[in-house]
XYZ file of C-alpha atoms in Angstrom:
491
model
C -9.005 -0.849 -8.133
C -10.561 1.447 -10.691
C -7.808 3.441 -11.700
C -5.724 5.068 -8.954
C -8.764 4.884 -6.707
C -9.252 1.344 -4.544
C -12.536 0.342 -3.313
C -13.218 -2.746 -0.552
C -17.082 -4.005 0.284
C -18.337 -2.322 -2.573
C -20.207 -3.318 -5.762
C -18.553 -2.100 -9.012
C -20.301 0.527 -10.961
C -18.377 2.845 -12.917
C -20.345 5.367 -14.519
C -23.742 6.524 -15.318
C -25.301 9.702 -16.420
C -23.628 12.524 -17.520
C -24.220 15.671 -15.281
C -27.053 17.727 -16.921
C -27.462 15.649 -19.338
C -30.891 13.210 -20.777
C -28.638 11.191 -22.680
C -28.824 7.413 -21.565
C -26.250 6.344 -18.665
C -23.408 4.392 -20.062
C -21.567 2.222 -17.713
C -17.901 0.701 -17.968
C -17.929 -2.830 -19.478
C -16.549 -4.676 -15.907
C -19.138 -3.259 -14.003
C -21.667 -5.777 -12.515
C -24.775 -5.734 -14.486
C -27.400 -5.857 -11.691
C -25.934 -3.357 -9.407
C -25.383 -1.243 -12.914
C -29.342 -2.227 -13.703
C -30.393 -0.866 -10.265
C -28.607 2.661 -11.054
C -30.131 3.035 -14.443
C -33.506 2.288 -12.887
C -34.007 -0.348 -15.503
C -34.809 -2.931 -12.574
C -35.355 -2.245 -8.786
C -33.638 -4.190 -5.760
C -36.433 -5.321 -4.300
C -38.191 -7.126 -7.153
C -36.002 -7.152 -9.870
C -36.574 -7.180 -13.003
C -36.077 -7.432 -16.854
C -34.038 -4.979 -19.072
C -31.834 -5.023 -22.194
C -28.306 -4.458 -22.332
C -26.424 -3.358 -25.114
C -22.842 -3.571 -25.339
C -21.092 0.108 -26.805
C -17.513 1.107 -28.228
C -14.984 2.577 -26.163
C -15.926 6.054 -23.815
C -13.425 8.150 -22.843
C -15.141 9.428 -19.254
C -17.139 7.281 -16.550
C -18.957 10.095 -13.861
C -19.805 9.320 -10.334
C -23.321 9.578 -9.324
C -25.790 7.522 -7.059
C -28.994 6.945 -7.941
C -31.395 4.259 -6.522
C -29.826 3.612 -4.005
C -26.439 2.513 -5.974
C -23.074 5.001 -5.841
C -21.084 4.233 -8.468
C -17.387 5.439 -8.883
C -16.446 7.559 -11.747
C -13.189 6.757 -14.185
C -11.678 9.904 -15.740
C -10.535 7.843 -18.851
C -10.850 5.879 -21.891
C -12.151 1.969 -21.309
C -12.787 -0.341 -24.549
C -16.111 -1.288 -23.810
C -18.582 -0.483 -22.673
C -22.246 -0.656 -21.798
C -25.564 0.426 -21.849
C -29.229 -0.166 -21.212
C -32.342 0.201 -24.132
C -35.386 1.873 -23.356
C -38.156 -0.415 -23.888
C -41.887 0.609 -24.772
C -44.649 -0.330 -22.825
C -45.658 -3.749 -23.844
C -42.099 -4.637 -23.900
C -41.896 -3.761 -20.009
C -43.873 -6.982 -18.697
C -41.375 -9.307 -17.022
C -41.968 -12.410 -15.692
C -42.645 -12.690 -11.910
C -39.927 -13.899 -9.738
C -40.470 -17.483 -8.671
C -38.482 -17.313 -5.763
C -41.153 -15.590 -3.469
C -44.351 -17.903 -4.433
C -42.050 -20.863 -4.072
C -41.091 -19.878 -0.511
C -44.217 -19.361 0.079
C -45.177 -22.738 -1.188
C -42.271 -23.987 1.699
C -43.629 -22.065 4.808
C -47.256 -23.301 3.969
C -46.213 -26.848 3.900
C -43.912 -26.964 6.845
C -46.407 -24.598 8.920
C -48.830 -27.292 8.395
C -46.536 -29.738 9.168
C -45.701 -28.390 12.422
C -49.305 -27.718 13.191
C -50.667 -31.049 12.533
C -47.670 -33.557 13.191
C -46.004 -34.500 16.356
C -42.912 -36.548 15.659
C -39.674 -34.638 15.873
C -37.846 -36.980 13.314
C -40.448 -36.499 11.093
C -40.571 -32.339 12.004
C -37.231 -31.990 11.815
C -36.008 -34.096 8.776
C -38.962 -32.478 6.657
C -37.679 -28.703 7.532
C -33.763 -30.274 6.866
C -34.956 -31.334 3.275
C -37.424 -28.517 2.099
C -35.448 -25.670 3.645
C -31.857 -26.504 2.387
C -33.561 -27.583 -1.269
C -35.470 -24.264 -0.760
C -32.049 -22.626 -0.368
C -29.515 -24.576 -2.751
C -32.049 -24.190 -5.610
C -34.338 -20.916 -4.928
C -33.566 -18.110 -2.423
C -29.940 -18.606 -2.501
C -28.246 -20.721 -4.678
C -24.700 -21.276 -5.856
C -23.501 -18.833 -9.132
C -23.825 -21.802 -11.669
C -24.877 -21.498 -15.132
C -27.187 -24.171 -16.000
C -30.253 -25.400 -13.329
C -28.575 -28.951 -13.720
C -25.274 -27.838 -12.545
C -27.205 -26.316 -9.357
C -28.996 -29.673 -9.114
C -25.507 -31.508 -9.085
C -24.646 -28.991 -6.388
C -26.973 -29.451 -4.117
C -26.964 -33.192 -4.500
C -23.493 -33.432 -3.941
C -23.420 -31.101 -0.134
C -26.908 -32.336 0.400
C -25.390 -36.459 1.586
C -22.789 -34.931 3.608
C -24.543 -32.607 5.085
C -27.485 -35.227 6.184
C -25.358 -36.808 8.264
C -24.530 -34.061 9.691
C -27.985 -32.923 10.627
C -28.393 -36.809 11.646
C -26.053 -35.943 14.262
C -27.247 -32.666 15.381
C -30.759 -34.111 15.607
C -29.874 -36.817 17.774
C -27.950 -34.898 20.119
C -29.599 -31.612 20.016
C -32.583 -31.334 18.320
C -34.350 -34.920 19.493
C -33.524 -33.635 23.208
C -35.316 -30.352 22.994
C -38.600 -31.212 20.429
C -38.914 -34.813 22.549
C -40.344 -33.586 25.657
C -42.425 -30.788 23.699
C -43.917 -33.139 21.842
C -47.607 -33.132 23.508
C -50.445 -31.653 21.209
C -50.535 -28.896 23.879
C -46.883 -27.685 22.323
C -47.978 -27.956 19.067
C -48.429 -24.078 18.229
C -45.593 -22.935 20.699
C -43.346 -25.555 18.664
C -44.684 -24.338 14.983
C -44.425 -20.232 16.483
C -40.937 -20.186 17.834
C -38.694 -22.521 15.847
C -40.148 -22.735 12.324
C -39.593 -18.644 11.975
C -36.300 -18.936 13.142
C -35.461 -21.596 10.725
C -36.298 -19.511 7.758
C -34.855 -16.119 9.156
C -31.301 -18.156 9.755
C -31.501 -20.116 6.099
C -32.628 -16.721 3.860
C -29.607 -15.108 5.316
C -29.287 -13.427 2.420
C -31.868 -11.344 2.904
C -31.377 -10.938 6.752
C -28.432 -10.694 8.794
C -26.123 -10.095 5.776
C -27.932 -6.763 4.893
C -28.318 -5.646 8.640
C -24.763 -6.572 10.019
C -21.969 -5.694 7.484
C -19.749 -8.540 8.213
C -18.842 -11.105 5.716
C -15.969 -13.092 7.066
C -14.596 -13.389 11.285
C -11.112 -12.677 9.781
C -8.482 -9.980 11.330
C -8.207 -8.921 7.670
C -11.820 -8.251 6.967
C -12.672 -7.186 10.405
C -10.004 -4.117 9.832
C -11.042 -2.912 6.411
C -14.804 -3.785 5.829
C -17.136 -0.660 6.517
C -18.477 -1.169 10.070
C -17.582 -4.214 10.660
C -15.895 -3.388 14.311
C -19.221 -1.730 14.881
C -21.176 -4.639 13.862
C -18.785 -6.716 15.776
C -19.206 -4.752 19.113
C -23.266 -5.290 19.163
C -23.054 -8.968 18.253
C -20.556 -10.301 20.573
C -22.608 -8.693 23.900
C -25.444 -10.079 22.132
C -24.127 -13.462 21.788
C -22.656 -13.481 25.031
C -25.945 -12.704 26.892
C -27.483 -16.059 25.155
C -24.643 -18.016 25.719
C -24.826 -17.053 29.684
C -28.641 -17.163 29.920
C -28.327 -20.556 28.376
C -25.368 -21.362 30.649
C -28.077 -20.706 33.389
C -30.340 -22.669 32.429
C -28.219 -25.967 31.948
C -26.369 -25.500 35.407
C -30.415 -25.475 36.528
C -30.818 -28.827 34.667
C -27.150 -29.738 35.988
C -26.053 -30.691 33.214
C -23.007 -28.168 33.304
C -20.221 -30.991 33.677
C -21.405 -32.661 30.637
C -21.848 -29.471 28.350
C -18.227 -28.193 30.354
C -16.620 -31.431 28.663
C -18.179 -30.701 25.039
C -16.959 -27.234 25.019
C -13.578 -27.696 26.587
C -12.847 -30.317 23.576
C -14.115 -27.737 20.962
C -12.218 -25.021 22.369
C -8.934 -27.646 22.465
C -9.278 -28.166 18.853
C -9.696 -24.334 18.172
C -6.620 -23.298 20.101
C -4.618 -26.322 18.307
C -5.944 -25.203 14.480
C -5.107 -21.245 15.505
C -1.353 -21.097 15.194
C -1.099 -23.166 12.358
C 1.641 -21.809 10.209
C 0.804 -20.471 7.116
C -2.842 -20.971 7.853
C -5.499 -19.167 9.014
C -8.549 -19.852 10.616
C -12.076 -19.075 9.883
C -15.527 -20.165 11.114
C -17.990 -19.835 8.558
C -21.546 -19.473 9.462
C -22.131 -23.043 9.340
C -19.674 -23.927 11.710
C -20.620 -21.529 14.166
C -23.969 -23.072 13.876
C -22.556 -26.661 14.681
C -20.518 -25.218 17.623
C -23.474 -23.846 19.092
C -26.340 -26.385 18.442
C -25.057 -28.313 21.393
C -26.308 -25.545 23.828
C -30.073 -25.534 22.738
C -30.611 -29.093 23.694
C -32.426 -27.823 26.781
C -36.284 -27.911 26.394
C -37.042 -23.940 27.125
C -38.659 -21.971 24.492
C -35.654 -19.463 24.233
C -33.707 -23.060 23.106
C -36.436 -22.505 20.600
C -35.676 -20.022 19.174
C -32.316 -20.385 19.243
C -31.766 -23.816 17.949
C -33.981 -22.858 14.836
C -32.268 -19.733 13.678
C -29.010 -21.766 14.009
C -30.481 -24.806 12.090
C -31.081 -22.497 9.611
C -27.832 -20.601 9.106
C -26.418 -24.371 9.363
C -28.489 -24.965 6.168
C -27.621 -21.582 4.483
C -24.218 -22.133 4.853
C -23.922 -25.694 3.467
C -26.382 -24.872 0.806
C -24.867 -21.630 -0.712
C -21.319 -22.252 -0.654
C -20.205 -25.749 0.711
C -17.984 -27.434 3.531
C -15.800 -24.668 3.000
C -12.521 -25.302 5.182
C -12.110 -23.910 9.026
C -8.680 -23.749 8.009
C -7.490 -21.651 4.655
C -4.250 -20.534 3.548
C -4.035 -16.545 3.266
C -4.075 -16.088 -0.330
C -7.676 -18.488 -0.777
C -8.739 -15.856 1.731
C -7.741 -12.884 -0.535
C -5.287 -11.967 2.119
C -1.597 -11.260 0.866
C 1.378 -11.556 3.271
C 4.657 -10.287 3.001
C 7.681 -11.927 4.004
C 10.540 -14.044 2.910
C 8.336 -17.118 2.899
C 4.903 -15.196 1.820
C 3.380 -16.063 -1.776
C 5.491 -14.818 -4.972
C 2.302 -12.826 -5.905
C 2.057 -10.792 -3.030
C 4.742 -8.342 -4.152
C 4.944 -6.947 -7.778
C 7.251 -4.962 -9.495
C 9.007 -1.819 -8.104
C 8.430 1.280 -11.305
C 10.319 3.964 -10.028
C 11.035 7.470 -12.045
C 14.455 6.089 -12.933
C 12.869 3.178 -14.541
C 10.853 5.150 -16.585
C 11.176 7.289 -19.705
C 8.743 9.703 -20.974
C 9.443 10.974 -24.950
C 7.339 14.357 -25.634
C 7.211 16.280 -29.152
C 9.358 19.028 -29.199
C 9.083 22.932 -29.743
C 8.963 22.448 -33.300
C 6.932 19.296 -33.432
C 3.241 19.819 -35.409
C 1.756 17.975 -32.634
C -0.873 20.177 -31.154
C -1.277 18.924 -27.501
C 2.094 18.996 -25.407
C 1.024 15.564 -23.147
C 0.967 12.961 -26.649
C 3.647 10.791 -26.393
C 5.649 7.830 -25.497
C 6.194 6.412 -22.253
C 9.016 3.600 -21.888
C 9.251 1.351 -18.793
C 12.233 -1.130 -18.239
C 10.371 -3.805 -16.378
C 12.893 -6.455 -15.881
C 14.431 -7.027 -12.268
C 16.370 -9.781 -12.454
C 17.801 -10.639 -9.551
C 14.642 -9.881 -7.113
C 12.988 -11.320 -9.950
C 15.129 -15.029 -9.489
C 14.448 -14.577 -5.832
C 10.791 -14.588 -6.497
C 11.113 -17.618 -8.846
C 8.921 -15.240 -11.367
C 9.181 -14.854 -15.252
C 7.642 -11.716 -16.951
C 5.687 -9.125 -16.006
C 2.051 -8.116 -17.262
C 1.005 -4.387 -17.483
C -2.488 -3.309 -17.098
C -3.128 0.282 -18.871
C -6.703 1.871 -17.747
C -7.340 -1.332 -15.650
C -6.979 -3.365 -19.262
C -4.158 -6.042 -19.665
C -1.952 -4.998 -23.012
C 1.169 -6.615 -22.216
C 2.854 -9.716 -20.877
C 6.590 -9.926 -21.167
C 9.152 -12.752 -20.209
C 12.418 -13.314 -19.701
C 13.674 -15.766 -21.898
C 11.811 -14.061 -24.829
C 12.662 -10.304 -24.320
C 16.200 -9.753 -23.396
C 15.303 -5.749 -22.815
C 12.129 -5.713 -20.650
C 11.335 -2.980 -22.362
C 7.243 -1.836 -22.666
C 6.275 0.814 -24.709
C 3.022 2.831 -24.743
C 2.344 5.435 -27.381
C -0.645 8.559 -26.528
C -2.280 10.309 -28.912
C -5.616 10.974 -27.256
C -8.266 8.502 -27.429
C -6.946 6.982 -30.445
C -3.295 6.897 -30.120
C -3.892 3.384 -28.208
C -0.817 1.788 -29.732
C 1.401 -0.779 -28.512
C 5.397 0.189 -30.081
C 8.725 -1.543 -29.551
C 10.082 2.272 -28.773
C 9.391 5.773 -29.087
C 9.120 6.669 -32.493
C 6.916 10.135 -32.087
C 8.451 11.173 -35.533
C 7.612 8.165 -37.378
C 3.690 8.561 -35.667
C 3.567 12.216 -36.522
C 3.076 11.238 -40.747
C 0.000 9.260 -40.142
C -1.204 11.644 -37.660
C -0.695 14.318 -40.495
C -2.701 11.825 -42.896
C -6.092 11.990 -41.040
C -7.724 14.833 -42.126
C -10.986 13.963 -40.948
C -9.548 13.386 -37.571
C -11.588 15.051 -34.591
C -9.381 17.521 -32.659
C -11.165 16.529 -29.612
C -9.951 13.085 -30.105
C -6.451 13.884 -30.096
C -6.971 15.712 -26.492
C -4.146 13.552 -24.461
C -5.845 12.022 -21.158
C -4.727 10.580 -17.775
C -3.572 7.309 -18.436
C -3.156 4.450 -15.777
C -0.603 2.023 -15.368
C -0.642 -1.145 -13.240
C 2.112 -4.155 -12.711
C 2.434 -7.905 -11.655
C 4.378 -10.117 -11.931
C 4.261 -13.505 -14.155
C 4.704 -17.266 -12.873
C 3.669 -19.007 -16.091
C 0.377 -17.684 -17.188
C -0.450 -16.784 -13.910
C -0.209 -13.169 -12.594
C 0.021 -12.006 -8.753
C -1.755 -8.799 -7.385
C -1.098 -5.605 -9.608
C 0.207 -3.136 -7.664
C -0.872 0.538 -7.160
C -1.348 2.938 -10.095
C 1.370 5.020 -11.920
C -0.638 8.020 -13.514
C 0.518 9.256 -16.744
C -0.792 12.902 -16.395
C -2.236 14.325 -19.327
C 0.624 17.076 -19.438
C 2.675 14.467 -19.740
C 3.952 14.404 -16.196
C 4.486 10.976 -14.207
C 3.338 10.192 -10.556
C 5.005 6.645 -9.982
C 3.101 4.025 -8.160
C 3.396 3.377 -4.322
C 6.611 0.570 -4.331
C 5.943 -2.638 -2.639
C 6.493 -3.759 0.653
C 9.418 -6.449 -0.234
């Protein structure tokens, strides 16, 4: 959530340039650099690039715009930090070139002339295994890690595991097919149809991720990612055409007992793993891969092409993020269910306008803007909060934590923010606006503009320990000092 506003399946960008204006595009401090990079025009998407960023005070408004291809979401507020990029001159602008596209080049020339000049499928297909998933765990696609030796440790410690899986898949799918192709007279139909494949499954990164907008064959994501049901509805008729044309072929070979008694067992196991309480299930991209490796041991040139573009998304998937679980448990999957036996953090706590108490300067007051303030909220709920088996509550304020409260160390529950326009930031006890009012009075110097009260956002969890559950919706603190409570929870 920025603010009151929540965005799914979308980089975060807040900010940019100010309408009409030259001045250089400042960008909240949680935005992702790259994406942030791309808008600015300091670097492109398709190359990349090099840039300077330098890190600003707090700004008190964040526009919307898009701009290379980027839309990023505006924030009508004050945010601590904040960031920005430097113009560089000319001779500053030269950035080194990006390794990852000579070095995959470097990959497809070898293996091409592999494929060309070899004839052993061991030796074709453990060579691809090797170069392609290195080519993927440490180039085109490789795990967020800091250092290259924590990458190398990575990949070294998927890359065992996952060779005897590929042991496996080669001897019962891959040796079957390349085998009988294995004359010189195959040689270029061999190198043509499955080493493209390969490399089109393995950079899926740059393939199917950007051209079908479908991260994860969940309910949850399949309901609230941007065209996902559309992306669904053109894969599944395309996947069920291969399956059948394949089923075709192997009742031709008739085999179809044989492949009827692998798929029956692997549809068992699925419909035993599916109602698994408290768990949900979820077949990565590597799985699917395994799953369907089976059905390309047929020696036809679709089998091909098939077998290599799942070979590939086997690798990607095993390479880039692991032997991630088939099974997960709702909350590893981001999902957050309700219910008497759901996890303490899916709920948080219920601010109503009863709980909440808003302290404005009066008639005679010498403040100059009506909206400056206090706002009190009484936080503690004690007996939903023992149900829960929670302790405190934190409070997020413009999407920044500035409070954590417990139990057994505030008796009141009591949390107390003071406004006086950008720099009445304050954290109090209580309201004390009369107390405030003599330093106000002492700053002289003090910009009027700066004491121009602003919407201010409110956001609440609960506590177990040091660990907080999911923040809630957004109680807006209107700059007229009015109050729009946040939506309460479900339970």
């Amino acid at each position: 959530m920025v603010g009151n506003q929540t965005y799914s399946y979308k980089g975060l960008v807040v900010g940019g340039p100010q309408p009409g204006s030259d001045d250089t595009p400042v960008y909240r401090a949680d935005s992702f650099i790259c994406q942030a990079a791309i808008h600015a025009g300091v670097i492109t998407n398709t190359i990349g690039g090099c840039g300077v960023l330098k890190l600003e005070g707090a700004t008190h408004s964040f526009p919307a715009s898009k701009q290379n291809g980027i839309s990023s979401v505006g924030f009508p507020s004050t945010f601590p930090k904040s960031f920005s990029f430097v113009s560089l001159g000319s001779s500053q602008e030269t950035c080194p070139n990006d390794p990852r596209w000579p070095l995959l080049g470097i990959t497809i020339g070898a293996l091409a002339t592999l494929w060309l000049l070899c004839r052993s499928p061991p030796v074709l297909f453990f060579s691809t295994f090797f170069m392609v998933f290195c080519q993927v765990g440490l180039v085109s696609d490789p795990p967020t890690l800091p250092q290259f030796a924590d990458l190398v440790s990575s990949l070294l410690a998927n890359l065992l595991p996952a060779s005897f899986v590929a042991f496996v898949l080669f001897r019962y799918c891959a040796r079957p097919l390349l085998r009988p192709l294995s004359d010189a007279t195959y040689q270029i139909t061999k190198t043509f149809l499955y080493l493209p494949p390969v490399f089109i499954g393995a950079l899926n990164n740059y393939t199917f991720a950007r051209l079908i907008p479908l991260e994860r064959l969940t309910p949850h994501d399949i309901q609230r990612q941007p065209g996902a049901k559309v992306a669904l509805a053109m894969v599944i008729p395309t996947v069920i055409c291969i399956i059948l044309s394949q089923a075709w072929q192997i009742r031709q070979g008739g085999l179809m007992p044989h492949y009827l008694k692998i798929y029956c067992t692997m549809g068992l196991i699925l419909l035993i793993l599916l109602p698994l309480p408290g768990l949900r299930l979820r077949i990565h991209h590597y799985i699917l891969a395994i799953l369907l490796m089976p059905g390309t041991a047929i020696p036809t040139r679709p089998s091909l092409v098939y077998q290599g573009l799942l070979l590939g998304l086997f690798m990607n998937g095993i390479a880039r993020w692991g032997f991630a679980s088939i099974i997960e448990t709702p909350a590893a999957l981001g999902e957050l269910p309700g219910g008497a036996h759901g996890w303490w953090g899916s709920t948080f706590p219920n601010v109503t306008d009863t709980t909440v108490n808003i302290t404005l300067p009066g008639p005679g007051s010498n403040e100059l803007y009506h909206g400056n303030g206090n706002i009190t909220f009484t936080l503690w709920e004690k007996e939903r909060m023992a149900d829960l088996g929670v302790d405190g509550v934190s409070v997020l304020v413009n999407d920044v934590e500035r409070w954590r409260g417990y139990l057994d160390e505030d008796t009141l529950g009591e949390f107390t923010w003071h406004r006086h326009g950008h720099n009445g930031l304050e954290l109090l006890h209580r309201p004390t606006i009369e107390s405030d009012q003599a330093d106000i009075d002492s700053k002289d110097m003090e910009d009027e503009d700066d004491n121009r009260p602003e919407d201010l956002f409110f956001r609440f969890a609960f506590l177990k320990g040091a660990e907080a559950g999911k923040y809630g919706g957004a109680g807006v603190w209107l700059e007229d000092g009015g109050w729009i409570s946040p939506p309460p929870p479900k339970r």
